[in-house]
mmCIF file of C-alpha atoms in Angstrom:
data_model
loop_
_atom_site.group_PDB
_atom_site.id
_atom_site.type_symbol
_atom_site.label_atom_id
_atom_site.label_comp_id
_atom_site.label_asym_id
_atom_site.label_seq_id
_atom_site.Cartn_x
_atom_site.Cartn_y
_atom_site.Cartn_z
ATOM 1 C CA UNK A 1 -24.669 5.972 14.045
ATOM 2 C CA UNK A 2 -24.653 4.934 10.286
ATOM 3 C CA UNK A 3 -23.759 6.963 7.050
ATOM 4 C CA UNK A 4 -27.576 6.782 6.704
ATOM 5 C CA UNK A 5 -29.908 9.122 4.482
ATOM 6 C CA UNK A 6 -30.501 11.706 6.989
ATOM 7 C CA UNK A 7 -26.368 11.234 8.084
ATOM 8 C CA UNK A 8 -25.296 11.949 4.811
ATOM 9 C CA UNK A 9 -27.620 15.277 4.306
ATOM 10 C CA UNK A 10 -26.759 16.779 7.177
ATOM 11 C CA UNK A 11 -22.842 16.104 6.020
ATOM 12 C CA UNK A 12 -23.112 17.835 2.924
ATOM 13 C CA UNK A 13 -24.588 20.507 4.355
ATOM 14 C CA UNK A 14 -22.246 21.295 7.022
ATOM 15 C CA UNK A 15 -19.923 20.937 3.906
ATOM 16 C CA UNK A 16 -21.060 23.383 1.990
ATOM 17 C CA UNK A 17 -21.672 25.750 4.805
ATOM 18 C CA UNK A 18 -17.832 26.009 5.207
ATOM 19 C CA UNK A 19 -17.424 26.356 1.850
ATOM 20 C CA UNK A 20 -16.770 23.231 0.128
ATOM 21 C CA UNK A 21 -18.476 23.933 -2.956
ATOM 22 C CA UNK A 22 -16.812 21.616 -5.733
ATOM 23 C CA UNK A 23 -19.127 19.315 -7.026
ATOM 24 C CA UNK A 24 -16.790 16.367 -7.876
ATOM 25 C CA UNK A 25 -15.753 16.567 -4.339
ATOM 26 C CA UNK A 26 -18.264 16.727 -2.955
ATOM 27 C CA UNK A 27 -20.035 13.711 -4.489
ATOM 28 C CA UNK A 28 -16.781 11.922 -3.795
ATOM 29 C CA UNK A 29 -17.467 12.564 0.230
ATOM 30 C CA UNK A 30 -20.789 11.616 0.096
ATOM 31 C CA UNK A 31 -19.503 7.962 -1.641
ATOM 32 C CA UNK A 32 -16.777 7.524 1.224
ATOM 33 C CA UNK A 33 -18.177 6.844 4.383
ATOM 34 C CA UNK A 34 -15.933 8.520 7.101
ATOM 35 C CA UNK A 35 -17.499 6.308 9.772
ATOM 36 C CA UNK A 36 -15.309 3.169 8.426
ATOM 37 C CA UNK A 37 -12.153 5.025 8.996
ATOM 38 C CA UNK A 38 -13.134 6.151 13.323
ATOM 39 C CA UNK A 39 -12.533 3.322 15.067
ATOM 40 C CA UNK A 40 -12.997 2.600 19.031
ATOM 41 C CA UNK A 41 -14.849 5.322 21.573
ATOM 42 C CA UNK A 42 -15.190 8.001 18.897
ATOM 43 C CA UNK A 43 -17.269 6.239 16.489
ATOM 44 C CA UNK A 44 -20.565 7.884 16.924
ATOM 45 C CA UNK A 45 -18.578 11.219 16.209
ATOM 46 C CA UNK A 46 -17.455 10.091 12.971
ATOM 47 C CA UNK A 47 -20.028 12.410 10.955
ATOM 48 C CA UNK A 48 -19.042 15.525 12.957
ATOM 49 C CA UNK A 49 -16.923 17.995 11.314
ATOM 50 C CA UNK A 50 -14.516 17.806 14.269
ATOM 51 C CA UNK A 51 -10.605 16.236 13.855
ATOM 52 C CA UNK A 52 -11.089 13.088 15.842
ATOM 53 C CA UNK A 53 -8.153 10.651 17.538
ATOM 54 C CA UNK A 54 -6.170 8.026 15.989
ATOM 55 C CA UNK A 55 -3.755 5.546 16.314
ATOM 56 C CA UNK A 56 -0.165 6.848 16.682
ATOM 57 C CA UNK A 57 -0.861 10.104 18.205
ATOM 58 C CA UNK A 58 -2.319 11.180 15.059
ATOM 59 C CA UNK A 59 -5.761 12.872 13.880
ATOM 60 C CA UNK A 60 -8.374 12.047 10.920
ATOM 61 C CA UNK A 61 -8.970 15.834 9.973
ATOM 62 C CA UNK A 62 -11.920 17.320 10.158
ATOM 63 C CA UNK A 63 -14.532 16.641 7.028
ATOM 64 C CA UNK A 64 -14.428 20.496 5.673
ATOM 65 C CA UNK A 65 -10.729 20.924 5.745
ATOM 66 C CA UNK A 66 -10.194 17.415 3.880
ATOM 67 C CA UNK A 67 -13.129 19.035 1.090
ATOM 68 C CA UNK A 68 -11.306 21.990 1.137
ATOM 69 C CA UNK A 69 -8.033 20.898 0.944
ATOM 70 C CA UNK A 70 -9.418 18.953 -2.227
ATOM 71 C CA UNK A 71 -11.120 21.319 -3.495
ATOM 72 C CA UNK A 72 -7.900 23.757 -3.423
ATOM 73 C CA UNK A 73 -5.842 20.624 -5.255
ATOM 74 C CA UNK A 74 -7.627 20.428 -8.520
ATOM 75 C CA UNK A 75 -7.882 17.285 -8.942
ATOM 76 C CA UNK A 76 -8.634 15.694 -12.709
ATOM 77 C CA UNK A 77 -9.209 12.066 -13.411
ATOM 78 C CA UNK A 78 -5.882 12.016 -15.437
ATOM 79 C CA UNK A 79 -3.674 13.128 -12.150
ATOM 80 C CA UNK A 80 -1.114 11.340 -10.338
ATOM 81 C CA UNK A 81 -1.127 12.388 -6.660
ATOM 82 C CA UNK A 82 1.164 11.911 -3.813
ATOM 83 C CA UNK A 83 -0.364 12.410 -0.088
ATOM 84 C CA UNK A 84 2.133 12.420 2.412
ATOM 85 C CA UNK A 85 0.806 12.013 5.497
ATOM 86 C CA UNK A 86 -1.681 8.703 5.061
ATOM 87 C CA UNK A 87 -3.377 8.371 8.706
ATOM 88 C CA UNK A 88 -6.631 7.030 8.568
ATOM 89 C CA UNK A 89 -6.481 6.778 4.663
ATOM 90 C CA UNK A 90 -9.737 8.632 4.350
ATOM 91 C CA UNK A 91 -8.070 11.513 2.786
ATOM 92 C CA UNK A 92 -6.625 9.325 0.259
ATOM 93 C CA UNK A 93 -10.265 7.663 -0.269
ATOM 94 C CA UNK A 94 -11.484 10.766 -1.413
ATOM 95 C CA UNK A 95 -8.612 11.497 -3.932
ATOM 96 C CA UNK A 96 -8.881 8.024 -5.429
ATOM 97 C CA UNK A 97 -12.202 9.094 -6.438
ATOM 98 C CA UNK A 98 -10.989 11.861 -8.429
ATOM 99 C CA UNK A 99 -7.507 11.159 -9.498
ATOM 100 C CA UNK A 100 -6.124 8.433 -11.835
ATOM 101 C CA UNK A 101 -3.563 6.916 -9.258
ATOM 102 C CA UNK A 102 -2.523 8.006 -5.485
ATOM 103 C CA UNK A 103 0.518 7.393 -3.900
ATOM 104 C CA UNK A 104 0.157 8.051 0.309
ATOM 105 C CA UNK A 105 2.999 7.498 2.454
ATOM 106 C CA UNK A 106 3.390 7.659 6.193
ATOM 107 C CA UNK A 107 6.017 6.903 9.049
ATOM 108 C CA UNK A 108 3.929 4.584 10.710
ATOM 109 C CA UNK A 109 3.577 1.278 9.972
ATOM 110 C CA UNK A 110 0.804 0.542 11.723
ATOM 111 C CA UNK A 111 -1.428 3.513 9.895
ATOM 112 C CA UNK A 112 -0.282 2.318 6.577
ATOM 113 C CA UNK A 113 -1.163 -1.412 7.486
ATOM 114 C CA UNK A 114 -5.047 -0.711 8.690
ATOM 115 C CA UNK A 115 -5.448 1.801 5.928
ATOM 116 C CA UNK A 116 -4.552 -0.522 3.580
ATOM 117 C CA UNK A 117 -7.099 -3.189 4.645
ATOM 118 C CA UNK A 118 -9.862 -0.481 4.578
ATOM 119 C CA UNK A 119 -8.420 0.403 0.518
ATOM 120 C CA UNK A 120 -8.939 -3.032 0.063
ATOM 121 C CA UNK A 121 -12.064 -3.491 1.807
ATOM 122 C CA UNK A 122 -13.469 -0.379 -0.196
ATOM 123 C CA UNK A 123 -12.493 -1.857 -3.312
ATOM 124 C CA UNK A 124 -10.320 1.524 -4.061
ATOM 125 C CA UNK A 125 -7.437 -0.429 -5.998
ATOM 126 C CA UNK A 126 -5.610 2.903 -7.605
ATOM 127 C CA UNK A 127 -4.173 3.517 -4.097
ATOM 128 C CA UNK A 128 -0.711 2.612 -3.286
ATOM 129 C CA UNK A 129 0.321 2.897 0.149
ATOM 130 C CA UNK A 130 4.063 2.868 1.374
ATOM 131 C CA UNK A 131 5.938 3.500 4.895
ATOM 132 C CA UNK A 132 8.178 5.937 4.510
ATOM 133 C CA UNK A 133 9.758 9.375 5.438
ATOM 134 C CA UNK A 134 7.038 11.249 3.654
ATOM 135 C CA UNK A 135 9.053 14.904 4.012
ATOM 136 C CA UNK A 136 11.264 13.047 1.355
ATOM 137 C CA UNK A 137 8.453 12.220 -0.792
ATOM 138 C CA UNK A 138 8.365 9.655 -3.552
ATOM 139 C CA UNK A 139 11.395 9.755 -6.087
ATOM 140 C CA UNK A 140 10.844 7.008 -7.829
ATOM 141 C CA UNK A 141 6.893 7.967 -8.596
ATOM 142 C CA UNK A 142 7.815 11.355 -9.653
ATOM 143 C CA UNK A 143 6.809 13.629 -10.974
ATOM 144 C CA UNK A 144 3.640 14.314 -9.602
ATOM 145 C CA UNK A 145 0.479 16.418 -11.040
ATOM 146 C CA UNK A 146 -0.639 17.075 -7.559
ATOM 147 C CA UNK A 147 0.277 16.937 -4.019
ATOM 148 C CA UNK A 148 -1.130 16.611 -0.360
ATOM 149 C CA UNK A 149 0.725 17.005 2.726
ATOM 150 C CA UNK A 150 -1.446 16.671 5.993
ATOM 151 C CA UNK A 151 0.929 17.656 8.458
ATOM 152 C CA UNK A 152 2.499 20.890 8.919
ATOM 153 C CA UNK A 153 6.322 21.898 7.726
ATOM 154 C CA UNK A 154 7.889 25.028 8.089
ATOM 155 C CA UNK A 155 8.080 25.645 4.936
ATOM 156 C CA UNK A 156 7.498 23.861 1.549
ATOM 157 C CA UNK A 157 9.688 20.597 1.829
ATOM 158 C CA UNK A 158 12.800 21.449 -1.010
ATOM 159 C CA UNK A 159 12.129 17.270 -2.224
ATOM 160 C CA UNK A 160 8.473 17.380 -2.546
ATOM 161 C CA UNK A 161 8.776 21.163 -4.499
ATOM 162 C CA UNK A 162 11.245 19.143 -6.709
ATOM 163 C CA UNK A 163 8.750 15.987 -7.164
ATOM 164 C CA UNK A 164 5.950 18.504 -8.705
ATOM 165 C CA UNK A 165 5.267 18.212 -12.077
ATOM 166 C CA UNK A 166 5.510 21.880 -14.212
ATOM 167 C CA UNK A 167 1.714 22.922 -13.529
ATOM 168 C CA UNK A 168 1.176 21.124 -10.783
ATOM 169 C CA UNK A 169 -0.381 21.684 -7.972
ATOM 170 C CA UNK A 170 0.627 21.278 -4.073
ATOM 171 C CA UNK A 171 -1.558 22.166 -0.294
ATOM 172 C CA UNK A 172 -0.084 21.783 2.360
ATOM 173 C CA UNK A 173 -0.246 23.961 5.806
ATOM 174 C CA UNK A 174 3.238 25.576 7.305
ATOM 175 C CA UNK A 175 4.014 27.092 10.135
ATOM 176 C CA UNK A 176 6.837 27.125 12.900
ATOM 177 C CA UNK A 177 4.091 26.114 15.147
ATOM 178 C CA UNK A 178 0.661 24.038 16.273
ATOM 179 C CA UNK A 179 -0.714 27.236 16.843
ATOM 180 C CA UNK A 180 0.074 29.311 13.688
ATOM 181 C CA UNK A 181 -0.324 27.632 10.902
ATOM 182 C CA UNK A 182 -1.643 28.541 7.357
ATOM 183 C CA UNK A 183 -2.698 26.455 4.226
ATOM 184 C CA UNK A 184 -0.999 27.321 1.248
ATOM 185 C CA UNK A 185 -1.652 26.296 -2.225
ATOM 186 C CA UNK A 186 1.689 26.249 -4.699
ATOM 187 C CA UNK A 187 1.675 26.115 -8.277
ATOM 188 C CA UNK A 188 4.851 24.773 -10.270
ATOM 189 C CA UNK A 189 5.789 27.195 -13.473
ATOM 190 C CA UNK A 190 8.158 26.991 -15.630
ATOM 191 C CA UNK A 191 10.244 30.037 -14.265
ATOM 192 C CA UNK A 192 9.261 28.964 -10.461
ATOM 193 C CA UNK A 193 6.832 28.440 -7.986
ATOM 194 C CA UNK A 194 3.596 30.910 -7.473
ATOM 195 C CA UNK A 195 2.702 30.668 -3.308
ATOM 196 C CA UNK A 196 -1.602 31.334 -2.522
ATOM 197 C CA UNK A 197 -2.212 31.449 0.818
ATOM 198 C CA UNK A 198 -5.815 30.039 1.327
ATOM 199 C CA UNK A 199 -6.388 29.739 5.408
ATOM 200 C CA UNK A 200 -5.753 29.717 9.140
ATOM 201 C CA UNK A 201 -5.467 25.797 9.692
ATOM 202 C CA UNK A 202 -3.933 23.021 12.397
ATOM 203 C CA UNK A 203 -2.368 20.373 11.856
ATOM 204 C CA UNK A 204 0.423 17.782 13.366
ATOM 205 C CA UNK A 205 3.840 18.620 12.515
ATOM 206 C CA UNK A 206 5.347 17.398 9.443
ATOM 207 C CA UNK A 207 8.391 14.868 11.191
ATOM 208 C CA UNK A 208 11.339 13.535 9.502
ATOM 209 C CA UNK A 209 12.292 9.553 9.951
ATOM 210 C CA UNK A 210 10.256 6.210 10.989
ATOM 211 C CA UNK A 211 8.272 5.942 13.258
ATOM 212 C CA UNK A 212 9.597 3.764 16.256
ATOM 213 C CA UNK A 213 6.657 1.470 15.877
ATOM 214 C CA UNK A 214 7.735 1.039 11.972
#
């Protein structure tokens, strides 16, 4: 199956049915075609809004969480964001679309390597993609406007809190476990942090360290 006409309609509207709404966003989905990020026996899913298998044990999420996870982030053209959690790299494929430059980390080498050939293959040249203990984040990047973390934590990682710009933005889902889990939107003030629960959610868990395969 191809990200043909009829794909691509019947994409969007799934979409918008769960509530992706944000037209930037959404124009940015339609541009990325999720299919080049599925490989192997799940290929003709790749237009589904299902989570589908990866390499490493992981998951590509599911097309309406990644549009509503942007959508919640707020992304401007000016914005530096940091995604921890790279996977696939489609998630970061869509924020290169909106943001000025994105940083994506991940623990596995592998992930970073084959996400990096689809970046370049996609011509999406503000990405920079590291292997690294993402729960740590990015000092040297920092601060960041936004942030993306696509795989669960108890709570708000203390280094990533620290790496957010004053009025930024963070998502990210917590929860002490694959079954309860919510996605939470924080907002960096001057006098603290402001915590919006947004919805039920499930993710992998956030985990600290390399990968053995790195």
């Amino acid at each position: 199956m191809s990200f043909d006409a009829e794909a691509k309609m019947q994409f969007l509207f799934a979409l918008r049915s769960r509530g992706v709404t944000d037209t930037p966003v959404l124009n940015a989905m339609e541009r990325i075609d999720r299919g080049v990020f599925v490989k192997g026996y799940f290929t003709d899913r790749a237009y589904e809004d299902m989570p589908l298998p990866i390499p490493c044990g992981q998951t590509i999420s599911q097309p309406s969480v990644v549009g509503l996870m942007t959508q919640a982030l707020k992304v401007t053209n000016r914005d530096k964001v940091l995604e921890v959690g790279t996977g696939s790299g489609y998630q970061a494929a869509i924020l290169a679309l909106l943001a000025r430059r994105v940083y994506t980390v991940d623990r596995h080498r592998r992930l970073v390597a084959e996400a990096r050939e689809v970046f370049e293959r996609l011509d999406l040249s503000n990405i920079t993609a590291f292997t690294a203990d993402g729960s740590f984040g990015l000092p040297d990047q920092a601060p960041f406007d936004r942030i993306l973390v696509t795989a669960a934590a108890e709570d708000p990682p203390g280094p990533l809190l620290a790496q957010l710009r004053i009025g930024g933005i963070m998502v990210l889902p917590v929860g002490q476990s694959d079954t309860v889990q919510r996605l939470i939107r924080v907002t960096r003030h001057e006098e603290g942090f402001d915590y919006d629960e947004l919805r039920p959610v499930r993710f992998v868990p956030l985990v600290e360290g390399l990968a053995k395969d790195s």
